[in-house]
Amino acid sequence: MTPLRREWHELRFGGDLVWSDDRYRLRDYKLRKTRHRNGRETYPGSIHPSVQHFVDARLLQDDDPKYLNTLRAKAEAEEWPLFEHPDGGKVSENYVSQVWSAEFGTGAHICRSVVYDIVFAISEDATRAGMLLNDHTSRQARVKYTGDQAKAAAMAAASAELDGIMEAFVDDG
């Protein structure tokens, strides 16, 4: 799933989040703190199908799943909020991260670290893709969020690859 941001308590169906091609997708979304920077692109995030049932549950509440398409259309037309307090009220700016912290013992920012740790172990190109996933534009952010374990694993893999190359070179020589 796309790593959450502090301001995502304001996301609304229809305005920000739309159902398209069998997936919930962000539409024309830019982070509040960077939306006015020159060259800033809209964020093309989406919710992975394996977890979109949580969004569906927000729409369905206790209704029968046969009403899901109707409720999606109604939510988009009326711009329902994605996040709603259990009492039906508007959530605060910190609500999403507070729920995350209560469930997992850490704030939602850990998602960005997880993304970087996974893609860093794949390749440098994948790490650049991780920057896009995390909506980061600077190398500093990538360095900050990539954990020491991922760096050590990548170094070990590179060292093993280099050892194999050197052994092949020595064996041929």
PDB file of N, CA, C and O in Angstrom, residues 88-137:
ATOM      1  N   GLY A  88     -18.397   8.549  13.761  1.00  0.00           N
ATOM      2  CA  GLY A  88     -18.945   9.190  12.566  1.00  0.00           C
ATOM      3  C   GLY A  88     -18.428  10.595  12.328  1.00  0.00           C
ATOM      4  O   GLY A  88     -18.732  11.209  11.306  1.00  0.00           O
ATOM      5  N   GLY A  89     -17.636  11.112  13.254  1.00  0.00           N
ATOM      6  CA  GLY A  89     -17.123  12.474  13.125  1.00  0.00           C
ATOM      7  C   GLY A  89     -15.862  12.554  12.269  1.00  0.00           C
ATOM      8  O   GLY A  89     -15.289  11.544  11.870  1.00  0.00           O
ATOM      9  N   LYS A  90     -15.460  13.778  12.010  1.00  0.00           N
ATOM     10  CA  LYS A  90     -14.246  14.052  11.235  1.00  0.00           C
ATOM     11  C   LYS A  90     -13.019  13.682  12.070  1.00  0.00           C
ATOM     12  O   LYS A  90     -12.991  13.921  13.282  1.00  0.00           O
ATOM     13  N   VAL A  91     -12.015  13.088  11.424  1.00  0.00           N
ATOM     14  CA  VAL A  91     -10.796  12.708  12.147  1.00  0.00           C
ATOM     15  C   VAL A  91      -9.804  13.868  12.154  1.00  0.00           C
ATOM     16  O   VAL A  91      -9.812  14.719  11.273  1.00  0.00           O
ATOM     17  N   SER A  92      -8.923  13.863  13.150  1.00  0.00           N
ATOM     18  CA  SER A  92      -7.898  14.901  13.257  1.00  0.00           C
ATOM     19  C   SER A  92      -6.720  14.578  12.355  1.00  0.00           C
ATOM     20  O   SER A  92      -6.598  13.467  11.824  1.00  0.00           O
ATOM     21  N   GLU A  93      -5.833  15.529  12.212  1.00  0.00           N
ATOM     22  CA  GLU A  93      -4.665  15.375  11.345  1.00  0.00           C
ATOM     23  C   GLU A  93      -3.790  14.198  11.755  1.00  0.00           C
ATOM     24  O   GLU A  93      -3.210  13.528  10.918  1.00  0.00           O
ATOM     25  N   ASN A  94      -3.692  13.912  13.025  1.00  0.00           N
ATOM     26  CA  ASN A  94      -2.825  12.826  13.499  1.00  0.00           C
ATOM     27  C   ASN A  94      -3.536  11.484  13.624  1.00  0.00           C
ATOM     28  O   ASN A  94      -2.928  10.500  14.022  1.00  0.00           O
ATOM     29  N   TYR A  95      -4.804  11.435  13.303  1.00  0.00           N
ATOM     30  CA  TYR A  95      -5.605  10.245  13.556  1.00  0.00           C
ATOM     31  C   TYR A  95      -5.019   8.985  12.919  1.00  0.00           C
ATOM     32  O   TYR A  95      -4.862   7.959  13.586  1.00  0.00           O
ATOM     33  N   VAL A  96      -4.696   9.041  11.635  1.00  0.00           N
ATOM     34  CA  VAL A  96      -4.223   7.850  10.928  1.00  0.00           C
ATOM     35  C   VAL A  96      -2.937   7.327  11.549  1.00  0.00           C
ATOM     36  O   VAL A  96      -2.796   6.141  11.818  1.00  0.00           O
ATOM     37  N   SER A  97      -2.003   8.230  11.818  1.00  0.00           N
ATOM     38  CA  SER A  97      -0.733   7.794  12.405  1.00  0.00           C
ATOM     39  C   SER A  97      -0.928   7.282  13.834  1.00  0.00           C
ATOM     40  O   SER A  97      -0.264   6.340  14.264  1.00  0.00           O
ATOM     41  N   GLN A  98      -1.872   7.864  14.567  1.00  0.00           N
ATOM     42  CA  GLN A  98      -2.150   7.396  15.929  1.00  0.00           C
ATOM     43  C   GLN A  98      -2.723   5.976  15.912  1.00  0.00           C
ATOM     44  O   GLN A  98      -2.344   5.145  16.738  1.00  0.00           O
ATOM     45  N   VAL A  99      -3.621   5.714  14.977  1.00  0.00           N
ATOM     46  CA  VAL A  99      -4.167   4.360  14.852  1.00  0.00           C
ATOM     47  C   VAL A  99      -3.060   3.394  14.479  1.00  0.00           C
ATOM     48  O   VAL A  99      -2.940   2.303  15.038  1.00  0.00           O
ATOM     49  N   TRP A 100      -2.231   3.794  13.520  1.00  0.00           N
ATOM     50  CA  TRP A 100      -1.104   2.971  13.094  1.00  0.00           C
ATOM     51  C   TRP A 100      -0.207   2.654  14.292  1.00  0.00           C
ATOM     52  O   TRP A 100       0.184   1.515  14.517  1.00  0.00           O
ATOM     53  N   SER A 101       0.123   3.673  15.062  1.00  0.00           N
ATOM     54  CA  SER A 101       1.002   3.504  16.215  1.00  0.00           C
ATOM     55  C   SER A 101       0.374   2.596  17.271  1.00  0.00           C
ATOM     56  O   SER A 101       1.057   1.756  17.866  1.00  0.00           O
ATOM     57  N   ALA A 102      -0.925   2.739  17.493  1.00  0.00           N
ATOM     58  CA  ALA A 102      -1.611   1.883  18.468  1.00  0.00           C
ATOM     59  C   ALA A 102      -1.583   0.421  18.037  1.00  0.00           C
ATOM     60  O   ALA A 102      -1.441  -0.473  18.873  1.00  0.00           O
ATOM     61  N   GLU A 103      -1.695   0.171  16.744  1.00  0.00           N
ATOM     62  CA  GLU A 103      -1.727  -1.201  16.228  1.00  0.00           C
ATOM     63  C   GLU A 103      -0.340  -1.816  16.090  1.00  0.00           C
ATOM     64  O   GLU A 103      -0.152  -2.996  16.324  1.00  0.00           O
ATOM     65  N   PHE A 104       0.642  -0.997  15.656  1.00  0.00           N
ATOM     66  CA  PHE A 104       1.950  -1.552  15.297  1.00  0.00           C
ATOM     67  C   PHE A 104       3.108  -1.033  16.137  1.00  0.00           C
ATOM     68  O   PHE A 104       4.242  -1.443  15.934  1.00  0.00           O
ATOM     69  N   GLY A 105       2.847  -0.089  17.040  1.00  0.00           N
ATOM     70  CA  GLY A 105       3.900   0.408  17.911  1.00  0.00           C
ATOM     71  C   GLY A 105       4.829   1.425  17.269  1.00  0.00           C
ATOM     72  O   GLY A 105       5.845   1.772  17.853  1.00  0.00           O
ATOM     73  N   THR A 106       4.494   1.897  16.093  1.00  0.00           N
ATOM     74  CA  THR A 106       5.295   2.909  15.418  1.00  0.00           C
ATOM     75  C   THR A 106       4.387   3.689  14.479  1.00  0.00           C
ATOM     76  O   THR A 106       3.350   3.189  14.063  1.00  0.00           O
ATOM     77  N   GLY A 107       4.788   4.907  14.168  1.00  0.00           N
ATOM     78  CA  GLY A 107       3.982   5.736  13.282  1.00  0.00           C
ATOM     79  C   GLY A 107       4.005   5.236  11.845  1.00  0.00           C
ATOM     80  O   GLY A 107       4.804   4.373  11.470  1.00  0.00           O
ATOM     81  N   ALA A 108       3.124   5.797  11.028  1.00  0.00           N
ATOM     82  CA  ALA A 108       2.981   5.366   9.641  1.00  0.00           C
ATOM     83  C   ALA A 108       4.234   5.625   8.801  1.00  0.00           C
ATOM     84  O   ALA A 108       4.408   5.023   7.748  1.00  0.00           O
ATOM     85  N   HIS A 109       5.139   6.477   9.273  1.00  0.00           N
ATOM     86  CA  HIS A 109       6.376   6.752   8.523  1.00  0.00           C
ATOM     87  C   HIS A 109       7.198   5.487   8.290  1.00  0.00           C
ATOM     88  O   HIS A 109       7.994   5.420   7.354  1.00  0.00           O
ATOM     89  N   ILE A 110       7.004   4.475   9.116  1.00  0.00           N
ATOM     90  CA  ILE A 110       7.772   3.234   8.961  1.00  0.00           C
ATOM     91  C   ILE A 110       7.513   2.597   7.602  1.00  0.00           C
ATOM     92  O   ILE A 110       8.371   1.892   7.066  1.00  0.00           O
ATOM     93  N   CYS A 111       6.343   2.860   7.015  1.00  0.00           N
ATOM     94  CA  CYS A 111       6.044   2.322   5.675  1.00  0.00           C
ATOM     95  C   CYS A 111       7.086   2.774   4.658  1.00  0.00           C
ATOM     96  O   CYS A 111       7.487   2.008   3.792  1.00  0.00           O
ATOM     97  N   ARG A 112       7.495   4.024   4.752  1.00  0.00           N
ATOM     98  CA  ARG A 112       8.490   4.529   3.795  1.00  0.00           C
ATOM     99  C   ARG A 112       9.808   3.789   3.956  1.00  0.00           C
ATOM    100  O   ARG A 112      10.471   3.462   2.978  1.00  0.00           O
ATOM    101  N   SER A 113      10.187   3.510   5.206  1.00  0.00           N
ATOM    102  CA  SER A 113      11.414   2.751   5.451  1.00  0.00           C
ATOM    103  C   SER A 113      11.307   1.343   4.885  1.00  0.00           C
ATOM    104  O   SER A 113      12.255   0.828   4.291  1.00  0.00           O
ATOM    105  N   VAL A 114      10.158   0.716   5.066  1.00  0.00           N
ATOM    106  CA  VAL A 114       9.963  -0.641   4.553  1.00  0.00           C
ATOM    107  C   VAL A 114      10.084  -0.645   3.030  1.00  0.00           C
ATOM    108  O   VAL A 114      10.749  -1.516   2.452  1.00  0.00           O
ATOM    109  N   VAL A 115       9.448   0.326   2.369  1.00  0.00           N
ATOM    110  CA  VAL A 115       9.547   0.412   0.907  1.00  0.00           C
ATOM    111  C   VAL A 115      11.003   0.525   0.495  1.00  0.00           C
ATOM    112  O   VAL A 115      11.479  -0.208  -0.374  1.00  0.00           O
ATOM    113  N   TYR A 116      11.749   1.428   1.121  1.00  0.00           N
ATOM    114  CA  TYR A 116      13.156   1.593   0.757  1.00  0.00           C
ATOM    115  C   TYR A 116      13.972   0.340   1.040  1.00  0.00           C
ATOM    116  O   TYR A 116      14.830  -0.038   0.241  1.00  0.00           O
ATOM    117  N   ASP A 117      13.749  -0.305   2.160  1.00  0.00           N
ATOM    118  CA  ASP A 117      14.505  -1.518   2.483  1.00  0.00           C
ATOM    119  C   ASP A 117      14.279  -2.607   1.438  1.00  0.00           C
ATOM    120  O   ASP A 117      15.209  -3.309   1.046  1.00  0.00           O
ATOM    121  N   ILE A 118      13.053  -2.739   0.982  1.00  0.00           N
ATOM    122  CA  ILE A 118      12.744  -3.762  -0.019  1.00  0.00           C
ATOM    123  C   ILE A 118      13.377  -3.427  -1.359  1.00  0.00           C
ATOM    124  O   ILE A 118      14.074  -4.241  -1.954  1.00  0.00           O
ATOM    125  N   VAL A 119      13.154  -2.208  -1.839  1.00  0.00           N
ATOM    126  CA  VAL A 119      13.646  -1.866  -3.179  1.00  0.00           C
ATOM    127  C   VAL A 119      15.156  -1.685  -3.211  1.00  0.00           C
ATOM    128  O   VAL A 119      15.792  -1.976  -4.221  1.00  0.00           O
ATOM    129  N   PHE A 120      15.749  -1.254  -2.097  1.00  0.00           N
ATOM    130  CA  PHE A 120      17.196  -1.085  -2.048  1.00  0.00           C
ATOM    131  C   PHE A 120      17.902  -2.414  -2.278  1.00  0.00           C
ATOM    132  O   PHE A 120      18.936  -2.482  -2.938  1.00  0.00           O
ATOM    133  N   ALA A 121      17.314  -3.476  -1.747  1.00  0.00           N
ATOM    134  CA  ALA A 121      17.902  -4.807  -1.901  1.00  0.00           C
ATOM    135  C   ALA A 121      17.780  -5.325  -3.330  1.00  0.00           C
ATOM    136  O   ALA A 121      18.515  -6.236  -3.715  1.00  0.00           O
ATOM    137  N   ILE A 122      16.890  -4.730  -4.119  1.00  0.00           N
ATOM    138  CA  ILE A 122      16.707  -5.180  -5.501  1.00  0.00           C
ATOM    139  C   ILE A 122      17.741  -4.550  -6.419  1.00  0.00           C
ATOM    140  O   ILE A 122      18.492  -5.247  -7.091  1.00  0.00           O
ATOM    141  N   SER A 123      17.777  -3.217  -6.449  1.00  0.00           N
ATOM    142  CA  SER A 123      18.739  -2.533  -7.327  1.00  0.00           C
ATOM    143  C   SER A 123      18.650  -1.027  -7.134  1.00  0.00           C
ATOM    144  O   SER A 123      17.716  -0.518  -6.516  1.00  0.00           O
ATOM    145  N   GLU A 124      19.592  -0.329  -7.717  1.00  0.00           N
ATOM    146  CA  GLU A 124      19.582   1.135  -7.686  1.00  0.00           C
ATOM    147  C   GLU A 124      18.376   1.680  -8.444  1.00  0.00           C
ATOM    148  O   GLU A 124      17.733   2.626  -8.016  1.00  0.00           O
ATOM    149  N   ASP A 125      18.057   1.062  -9.584  1.00  0.00           N
ATOM    150  CA  ASP A 125      16.873   1.505 -10.336  1.00  0.00           C
ATOM    151  C   ASP A 125      15.602   1.310  -9.515  1.00  0.00           C
ATOM    152  O   ASP A 125      14.714   2.160  -9.512  1.00  0.00           O
ATOM    153  N   ALA A 126      15.519   0.197  -8.826  1.00  0.00           N
ATOM    154  CA  ALA A 126      14.354  -0.055  -7.980  1.00  0.00           C
ATOM    155  C   ALA A 126      14.289   0.968  -6.845  1.00  0.00           C
ATOM    156  O   ALA A 126      13.208   1.405  -6.458  1.00  0.00           O
ATOM    157  N   THR A 127      15.450   1.381  -6.337  1.00  0.00           N
ATOM    158  CA  THR A 127      15.483   2.384  -5.279  1.00  0.00           C
ATOM    159  C   THR A 127      14.934   3.712  -5.791  1.00  0.00           C
ATOM    160  O   THR A 127      14.198   4.402  -5.090  1.00  0.00           O
ATOM    161  N   ARG A 128      15.245   4.062  -7.029  1.00  0.00           N
ATOM    162  CA  ARG A 128      14.666   5.277  -7.618  1.00  0.00           C
ATOM    163  C   ARG A 128      13.149   5.134  -7.737  1.00  0.00           C
ATOM    164  O   ARG A 128      12.407   6.088  -7.522  1.00  0.00           O
ATOM    165  N   ALA A 129      12.682   3.951  -8.069  1.00  0.00           N
ATOM    166  CA  ALA A 129      11.235   3.709  -8.123  1.00  0.00           C
ATOM    167  C   ALA A 129      10.635   3.849  -6.723  1.00  0.00           C
ATOM    168  O   ALA A 129       9.525   4.363  -6.565  1.00  0.00           O
ATOM    169  N   GLY A 130      11.377   3.399  -5.715  1.00  0.00           N
ATOM    170  CA  GLY A 130      10.924   3.558  -4.336  1.00  0.00           C
ATOM    171  C   GLY A 130      10.786   5.020  -3.950  1.00  0.00           C
ATOM    172  O   GLY A 130       9.883   5.390  -3.196  1.00  0.00           O
ATOM    173  N   MET A 131      11.669   5.856  -4.468  1.00  0.00           N
ATOM    174  CA  MET A 131      11.552   7.293  -4.221  1.00  0.00           C
ATOM    175  C   MET A 131      10.222   7.811  -4.766  1.00  0.00           C
ATOM    176  O   MET A 131       9.539   8.608  -4.118  1.00  0.00           O
ATOM    177  N   LEU A 132       9.844   7.350  -5.941  1.00  0.00           N
ATOM    178  CA  LEU A 132       8.562   7.765  -6.518  1.00  0.00           C
ATOM    179  C   LEU A 132       7.402   7.244  -5.680  1.00  0.00           C
ATOM    180  O   LEU A 132       6.439   7.962  -5.417  1.00  0.00           O
ATOM    181  N   LEU A 133       7.492   5.974  -5.258  1.00  0.00           N
ATOM    182  CA  LEU A 133       6.442   5.402  -4.419  1.00  0.00           C
ATOM    183  C   LEU A 133       6.264   6.186  -3.124  1.00  0.00           C
ATOM    184  O   LEU A 133       5.150   6.391  -2.654  1.00  0.00           O
ATOM    185  N   ASN A 134       7.375   6.619  -2.559  1.00  0.00           N
ATOM    186  CA  ASN A 134       7.334   7.358  -1.306  1.00  0.00           C
ATOM    187  C   ASN A 134       7.110   8.850  -1.507  1.00  0.00           C
ATOM    188  O   ASN A 134       7.061   9.601  -0.541  1.00  0.00           O
ATOM    189  N   ASP A 135       7.014   9.279  -2.772  1.00  0.00           N
ATOM    190  CA  ASP A 135       6.834  10.682  -3.115  1.00  0.00           C
ATOM    191  C   ASP A 135       7.978  11.540  -2.575  1.00  0.00           C
ATOM    192  O   ASP A 135       7.772  12.606  -2.011  1.00  0.00           O
ATOM    193  N   HIS A 136       9.187  11.049  -2.756  1.00  0.00           N
ATOM    194  CA  HIS A 136      10.387  11.789  -2.385  1.00  0.00           C
ATOM    195  C   HIS A 136      11.093  12.275  -3.648  1.00  0.00           C
ATOM    196  O   HIS A 136      11.092  11.583  -4.664  1.00  0.00           O
ATOM    197  N   THR A 137      11.710  13.431  -3.545  1.00  0.00           N
ATOM    198  CA  THR A 137      12.433  13.963  -4.703  1.00  0.00           C
ATOM    199  C   THR A 137      13.930  14.071  -4.464  1.00  0.00           C
ATOM    200  O   THR A 137      14.679  14.297  -5.403  1.00  0.00           O
TER     201      THR A 137
END
